[in-house]
Structures are given as C-alpha cells and as structure tokens.
Amino acid sequence: MTIATSDNLRLDWVVITYMAFIHLTALFALLPSNFNWTAVGLMIFFHWVTGGLGVTLGWHRLVTHRSFQTPKWLEYFLVLCGTISCQGGVIHWVGLHRIHHLHSDTQPDPHDSHQGFWWSHMAWMLHKIPADEQISKFTKDISGDRVYQFLDKYFVLVQVVLGLLLYALGGWPFVVWGIFVRLVLVFHCTWFVNSATHKFGYRTYESNDCSKNCWWVALLTYGEGWHNNHHAYQYSARHGIKWWEIDLTWMTIQFLQQLGLAKNVKLISPEQT
C-alpha cells in the first residue's frame, strides 16, 4: 500500500471545494440578521442528532464496530442521522475507520498521527488517498444493503432536503445555523478524535499506537474522547471505563437496553478495567 503523505498524493479538489464552501458559508452566522436564539438551539439539537446519535452511536459504535445490535429500522434511522452530518457516505466512512484501526498510527493509516496534527485532523481528506481503493474490502457487511447504498451515494441530497425544510420553517437563520455552522462544528469535533486524542491526554492501556484519553474531546463528542480505552478494546460499547470518564453515548446505549432496543452489547470484563 502506498504511504499516505501530502508529499506524494494528489490534492482532491472536489473535497477541497466542498469543505471551503461549507466553512465559508458558515461565516454568514456573523451577520446580525442571521442570528436568533431559536436558530442556535436548533444547531445544538442537530449537533446531538448528527454527531451524537448519528456518527458516534450509529456509524461508529453500531455499524463500524458492531458493539451492540438494534432492530434494523433503528439502525437505518441512526445511519440516516449520521448521513446528515455530511461527512461523506456511510460506507466510505466505515471502511476508512476500519482501515484506521487495522493500521493505527502506521503508514497505511489514512490519518496517521505521526504525519502531524494538521494531517490527522483534516489535511488527509483533502488528498486522494490509497485507502479509498480498499473500501470495498472492509465493508462487505453493508455495501450490498440498498439503504446503505442510497445514503452513501446521496448524502449531499439528503442535506439539501433538510436545508429546504429548515428554510421553510425559519428562513436563512435556520439554514445558516442548522446546516452550515452545525456542519463545521460536528466536522471538527469528529476530526479531533483523529488528531487531538492521538496527541493530548493520558493512557490507561497499551494499545500499540498513540491513542490517548482526552477529557475535552470526550465532552465534545459524546464520549469518543476516551480513545485509548477504545483502541485497546475496540469492540466495547462503553468507551468511558473509569467512573469519571463520562460517556454520554454509553448512557444512550443503556437507555436503549432498557427499552429492549439494544441487545448483544459487548463490554470488557471487570478484570480488564
């Protein structure tokens, strides 16, 4: 596999344009005419729906690692929530994340932290990376599912439909805050898991990589910041192992268990804590 560094990879101008458009459009939130507290509240709500329920609970712990099981309708709902985060297609995202765990912090890792903070945070996705060619190999369990195929292919269209709905409900403030500001914040919160938690924090377990437990990333990402715990025990539905390691996503899984909607929940043994 080709070593992924900015020195030997071509820029992906589609992604660069996409990211620039979203970040620049979010700046319209600075206009007083686009501000109201309802729009801010909407942004916070969708941050949780897309970043918490979608990316963290759905795409990551449920689909990527199969840390627990849900009814198919709920799985599809959570995948849809993640799709609204607009972090690419779900099949592509899951494939890259599985590759990351297989090669964490080594040269084939798409966002190898040894290449620097900027690279692991977002620069890697601005290039055409070799790992893209390996996606099908790592996503055979979901790539044949028509719902996954649709959401993977039309994730931008889903966002446009949501934007039109928000515009109808609250005009441009709802669009600016509910779409663009929210996208930027969820983007960077997710990316901090790739960058900050491989640089800042403490290590509880030996995981043969640079992963660390970072409390402030855990707060921003509903528990994903307990990254050393996760890399040591990737299958575990609970990332916050110690009593002080608050893991809101694990609390959500417990709630789903109480409702009978989460089963076969995988956890580490008491001896491993």
CSV table of C-alpha atoms in Angstrom, one decimal:
chain,number,residue,atom,x,y,z
A,1,MET,CA,0.0,0.0,0.0
A,2,THR,CA,1.3,3.5,-0.9
A,3,ILE,CA,2.4,5.6,2.0
A,4,ALA,CA,-0.1,8.4,2.6
A,5,THR,CA,1.6,11.8,3.0
A,6,SER,CA,0.9,15.1,1.4
A,7,ASP,CA,4.2,14.9,-0.4
A,8,ASN,CA,3.2,12.1,-2.7
A,9,LEU,CA,-0.5,12.4,-3.0
A,10,ARG,CA,-2.6,14.5,-5.4
A,11,LEU,CA,-5.0,17.1,-4.0
A,12,ASP,CA,-8.7,16.2,-4.1
A,13,TRP,CA,-10.2,19.5,-5.4
A,14,VAL,CA,-13.7,18.3,-5.1
A,15,VAL,CA,-13.3,17.8,-1.4
A,16,ILE,CA,-11.3,21.0,-1.0
A,17,THR,CA,-14.1,23.0,-2.7
A,18,TYR,CA,-16.8,21.2,-0.7
A,19,MET,CA,-15.0,22.0,2.6
A,20,ALA,CA,-14.2,25.5,1.7
A,21,PHE,CA,-17.8,26.2,0.7
A,22,ILE,CA,-19.2,24.9,3.9
A,23,HIS,CA,-16.7,26.7,6.1
A,24,LEU,CA,-17.1,30.0,4.3
A,25,THR,CA,-20.9,29.9,4.2
A,26,ALA,CA,-20.9,29.3,8.0
A,27,LEU,CA,-19.4,32.7,8.4
A,28,PHE,CA,-22.8,34.2,7.4
A,29,ALA,CA,-23.7,33.4,11.0
A,30,LEU,CA,-21.7,36.6,11.9
A,31,LEU,CA,-24.4,38.7,10.3
A,32,PRO,CA,-26.8,40.0,12.9
A,33,SER,CA,-29.7,39.3,10.5
A,34,ASN,CA,-28.9,35.6,10.7
A,35,PHE,CA,-28.8,35.4,14.4
A,36,ASN,CA,-31.6,34.3,16.8
A,37,TRP,CA,-31.6,32.0,19.8
A,38,THR,CA,-34.0,29.6,18.2
A,39,ALA,CA,-31.6,29.0,15.4
A,40,VAL,CA,-28.7,28.5,17.9
A,41,GLY,CA,-30.9,26.0,19.8
A,42,LEU,CA,-31.6,24.2,16.5
A,43,MET,CA,-27.9,24.0,15.8
A,44,ILE,CA,-27.2,22.4,19.2
A,45,PHE,CA,-30.1,19.9,18.8
A,46,PHE,CA,-28.8,18.8,15.3
A,47,HIS,CA,-25.3,18.7,16.7
A,48,TRP,CA,-26.5,16.0,19.1
A,49,VAL,CA,-28.7,14.2,16.5
A,50,THR,CA,-26.0,14.1,13.8
A,51,GLY,CA,-22.8,14.0,15.9
A,52,GLY,CA,-24.1,12.0,18.9
A,53,LEU,CA,-26.8,9.7,17.6
A,54,GLY,CA,-25.6,9.6,14.0
A,55,VAL,CA,-21.8,9.5,13.9
A,56,THR,CA,-20.9,8.3,17.4
A,57,LEU,CA,-23.7,5.9,18.2
A,58,GLY,CA,-24.7,4.9,14.8
A,59,TRP,CA,-21.8,5.0,12.3
A,60,HIS,CA,-19.1,4.3,14.9
A,61,ARG,CA,-20.2,2.0,17.7
A,62,LEU,CA,-23.1,0.3,16.0
A,63,VAL,CA,-22.0,-0.1,12.4
A,64,THR,CA,-18.2,0.1,12.3
A,65,HIS,CA,-17.5,-2.0,15.4
A,66,ARG,CA,-20.8,-3.8,15.9
A,67,SER,CA,-20.6,-3.2,19.7
A,68,PHE,CA,-24.3,-3.9,20.0
A,69,GLN,CA,-27.3,-4.7,17.9
A,70,THR,CA,-30.6,-2.9,17.2
A,71,PRO,CA,-33.7,-3.6,15.2
A,72,LYS,CA,-33.0,-2.9,11.5
A,73,TRP,CA,-35.3,0.1,11.5
A,74,LEU,CA,-33.4,1.8,14.3
A,75,GLU,CA,-30.1,1.0,12.7
A,76,TYR,CA,-31.3,2.7,9.5
A,77,PHE,CA,-32.5,5.7,11.5
A,78,LEU,CA,-29.2,6.1,13.2
A,79,VAL,CA,-27.3,5.7,9.9
A,80,LEU,CA,-29.6,8.4,8.4
A,81,CYS,CA,-28.7,10.7,11.4
A,82,GLY,CA,-25.0,10.2,10.6
A,83,THR,CA,-25.7,10.8,6.9
A,84,ILE,CA,-27.0,14.3,7.9
A,85,SER,CA,-23.5,15.0,9.3
A,86,CYS,CA,-22.4,15.1,5.7
A,87,GLN,CA,-19.0,13.5,6.4
A,88,GLY,CA,-19.1,11.6,3.2
A,89,GLY,CA,-21.0,8.4,2.5
A,90,VAL,CA,-21.6,6.0,5.4
A,91,ILE,CA,-19.9,3.0,3.5
A,92,HIS,CA,-16.9,5.1,2.8
A,93,TRP,CA,-16.7,6.4,6.3
A,94,VAL,CA,-17.0,3.0,7.9
A,95,GLY,CA,-14.4,1.5,5.5
A,96,LEU,CA,-11.8,4.2,6.3
A,97,HIS,CA,-12.4,3.8,10.0
A,98,ARG,CA,-11.9,0.1,9.9
A,99,ILE,CA,-8.7,0.6,7.9
A,100,HIS,CA,-7.6,3.2,10.5
A,101,HIS,CA,-8.0,0.6,13.3
A,102,LEU,CA,-6.1,-2.1,11.4
A,103,HIS,CA,-3.1,0.2,10.8
A,104,SER,CA,-3.5,2.8,13.5
A,105,ASP,CA,-0.6,5.3,13.6
A,106,THR,CA,1.4,3.4,11.0
A,107,GLN,CA,2.0,4.4,7.4
A,108,PRO,CA,-1.1,2.8,5.8
A,109,ASP,CA,-3.4,4.6,8.3
A,110,PRO,CA,-5.3,7.3,6.4
A,111,HIS,CA,-4.8,9.8,9.2
A,112,ASP,CA,-1.6,8.6,10.7
A,113,SER,CA,-0.9,11.0,13.6
A,114,HIS,CA,2.9,10.7,13.0
A,115,GLN,CA,2.3,12.8,9.9
A,116,GLY,CA,1.4,15.8,12.2
A,117,PHE,CA,-1.6,17.3,13.9
A,118,TRP,CA,-2.8,19.1,10.8
A,119,TRP,CA,-2.6,15.9,8.6
A,120,SER,CA,-4.5,13.8,11.1
A,121,HIS,CA,-7.1,16.5,11.7
A,122,MET,CA,-8.2,17.2,8.2
A,123,ALA,CA,-5.4,17.5,5.6
A,124,TRP,CA,-5.5,13.8,4.8
A,125,MET,CA,-9.0,14.1,3.5
A,126,LEU,CA,-8.0,16.9,1.1
A,127,HIS,CA,-5.9,14.4,-0.8
A,128,LYS,CA,-6.6,11.3,-2.9
A,129,ILE,CA,-5.5,8.6,-0.5
A,130,PRO,CA,-4.7,4.9,-1.3
A,131,ALA,CA,-7.1,3.7,1.4
A,132,ASP,CA,-10.0,4.8,-0.8
A,133,GLU,CA,-9.2,1.8,-3.0
A,134,GLN,CA,-9.6,-0.6,-0.1
A,135,ILE,CA,-13.1,0.4,1.0
A,136,SER,CA,-15.0,-2.5,-0.6
A,137,LYS,CA,-12.7,-5.0,1.1
A,138,PHE,CA,-13.6,-3.7,4.5
A,139,THR,CA,-17.4,-3.0,4.1
A,140,LYS,CA,-18.7,-6.3,2.7
A,141,ASP,CA,-21.3,-6.5,5.5
A,142,ILE,CA,-23.0,-3.3,4.5
A,143,SER,CA,-22.1,-2.5,0.9
A,144,GLY,CA,-24.8,-4.7,-0.5
A,145,ASP,CA,-27.6,-3.1,1.6
A,146,ARG,CA,-29.8,-0.8,-0.6
A,147,VAL,CA,-30.5,1.6,2.2
A,148,TYR,CA,-26.7,2.0,2.9
A,149,GLN,CA,-26.1,2.3,-0.9
A,150,PHE,CA,-28.7,5.1,-1.2
A,151,LEU,CA,-27.4,7.1,1.8
A,152,ASP,CA,-23.8,6.6,0.8
A,153,LYS,CA,-24.5,7.9,-2.7
A,154,TYR,CA,-27.0,10.7,-2.0
A,155,PHE,CA,-25.7,12.2,1.3
A,156,VAL,CA,-25.5,15.7,-0.2
A,157,LEU,CA,-29.0,15.4,-1.5
A,158,VAL,CA,-30.3,14.5,2.0
A,159,GLN,CA,-28.6,17.6,3.3
A,160,VAL,CA,-30.2,19.8,0.6
A,161,VAL,CA,-33.7,18.4,1.5
A,162,LEU,CA,-33.1,19.2,5.2
A,163,GLY,CA,-31.9,22.7,4.2
A,164,LEU,CA,-35.0,23.4,2.3
A,165,LEU,CA,-37.1,22.2,5.2
A,166,LEU,CA,-35.3,24.4,7.6
A,167,TYR,CA,-35.6,27.4,5.3
A,168,ALA,CA,-39.4,26.8,5.1
A,169,LEU,CA,-39.5,26.7,8.9
A,170,GLY,CA,-37.2,29.6,9.9
A,171,GLY,CA,-35.6,31.2,6.9
A,172,TRP,CA,-31.9,31.8,6.4
A,173,PRO,CA,-31.0,31.8,10.2
A,174,PHE,CA,-32.2,28.2,10.4
A,175,VAL,CA,-30.2,27.3,7.3
A,176,VAL,CA,-27.0,29.1,8.4
A,177,TRP,CA,-27.1,27.7,11.9
A,178,GLY,CA,-28.9,24.5,11.5
A,179,ILE,CA,-26.9,23.4,8.4
A,180,PHE,CA,-23.6,25.3,8.0
A,181,VAL,CA,-22.5,26.2,11.5
A,182,ARG,CA,-23.6,22.8,12.7
A,183,LEU,CA,-21.7,21.0,10.0
A,184,VAL,CA,-18.5,22.9,10.7
A,185,LEU,CA,-18.8,22.2,14.5
A,186,VAL,CA,-19.6,18.5,14.0
A,187,PHE,CA,-16.8,18.1,11.4
A,188,HIS,CA,-14.1,19.4,13.8
A,189,CYS,CA,-15.5,17.6,16.8
A,190,THR,CA,-15.2,14.4,14.9
A,191,TRP,CA,-11.8,15.3,13.5
A,192,PHE,CA,-10.5,16.0,17.0
A,193,VAL,CA,-10.9,12.3,17.6
A,194,ASN,CA,-8.3,11.6,14.9
A,195,SER,CA,-6.0,14.4,15.8
A,196,ALA,CA,-6.2,15.6,19.5
A,197,THR,CA,-6.8,12.2,21.0
A,198,HIS,CA,-3.6,10.9,19.4
A,199,LYS,CA,-1.7,13.8,20.9
A,200,PHE,CA,-3.2,15.0,24.2
A,201,GLY,CA,-4.3,13.1,27.3
A,202,TYR,CA,-3.4,10.0,29.3
A,203,ARG,CA,-3.0,6.3,28.5
A,204,THR,CA,-4.6,3.6,30.6
A,205,TYR,CA,-3.9,0.7,28.3
A,206,GLU,CA,-1.2,-0.4,26.0
A,207,SER,CA,-2.7,-0.2,22.5
A,208,ASN,CA,0.4,-0.2,20.2
A,209,ASP,CA,-0.5,3.3,18.9
A,210,CYS,CA,-0.6,6.9,20.0
A,211,SER,CA,-4.2,6.9,21.2
A,212,LYS,CA,-4.9,8.8,24.4
A,213,ASN,CA,-7.9,9.6,26.7
A,214,CYS,CA,-8.7,13.2,26.3
A,215,TRP,CA,-11.5,14.6,28.5
A,216,TRP,CA,-12.4,17.7,26.5
A,217,VAL,CA,-12.7,15.7,23.3
A,218,ALA,CA,-15.0,13.3,25.1
A,219,LEU,CA,-17.2,16.2,26.1
A,220,LEU,CA,-17.4,17.5,22.5
A,221,THR,CA,-18.1,14.1,21.0
A,222,TYR,CA,-20.4,12.4,23.5
A,223,GLY,CA,-17.8,10.0,24.8
A,224,GLU,CA,-15.5,9.4,21.8
A,225,GLY,CA,-12.6,11.2,23.5
A,226,TRP,CA,-11.8,8.1,25.7
A,227,HIS,CA,-9.8,7.0,22.7
A,228,ASN,CA,-7.1,4.9,24.3
A,229,ASN,CA,-9.8,2.8,26.0
A,230,HIS,CA,-11.4,2.4,22.6
A,231,HIS,CA,-8.3,1.4,20.8
A,232,ALA,CA,-7.4,-1.1,23.5
A,233,TYR,CA,-10.9,-2.7,23.3
A,234,GLN,CA,-12.4,-1.7,20.0
A,235,TYR,CA,-15.4,-4.0,20.4
A,236,SER,CA,-16.6,-2.4,23.7
A,237,ALA,CA,-19.8,-0.4,23.5
A,238,ARG,CA,-18.6,1.6,26.5
A,239,HIS,CA,-15.6,3.9,26.0
A,240,GLY,CA,-15.6,5.7,29.3
A,241,ILE,CA,-14.3,2.9,31.6
A,242,LYS,CA,-13.4,4.7,34.8
A,243,TRP,CA,-16.2,6.2,36.8
A,244,TRP,CA,-15.1,9.8,36.0
A,245,GLU,CA,-14.9,9.1,32.2
A,246,ILE,CA,-18.3,10.4,31.3
A,247,ASP,CA,-19.6,8.7,28.2
A,248,LEU,CA,-23.0,10.0,27.1
A,249,THR,CA,-23.2,7.5,24.2
A,250,TRP,CA,-22.8,4.6,26.6
A,251,MET,CA,-25.6,6.1,28.6
A,252,THR,CA,-27.7,6.2,25.5
A,253,ILE,CA,-27.0,2.6,24.8
A,254,GLN,CA,-28.0,1.7,28.3
A,255,PHE,CA,-31.3,3.6,27.8
A,256,LEU,CA,-31.9,1.6,24.6
A,257,GLN,CA,-31.2,-1.6,26.5
A,258,GLN,CA,-33.9,-0.6,29.0
A,259,LEU,CA,-36.3,-0.2,26.1
A,260,GLY,CA,-35.3,-3.5,24.6
A,261,LEU,CA,-33.8,-1.8,21.5
A,262,ALA,CA,-30.2,-2.6,22.2
A,263,LYS,CA,-29.0,-6.2,22.5
A,264,ASN,CA,-25.8,-8.3,22.5
A,265,VAL,CA,-24.0,-5.3,24.0
A,266,LYS,CA,-20.3,-6.0,24.1
A,267,LEU,CA,-18.3,-4.9,27.1
A,268,ILE,CA,-14.8,-5.6,28.6
A,269,SER,CA,-14.6,-7.9,31.6
A,270,PRO,CA,-14.3,-6.5,35.1
A,271,GLU,CA,-10.7,-7.8,35.2
A,272,GLN,CA,-9.8,-5.6,32.2
A,273,THR,CA,-11.0,-2.3,33.8
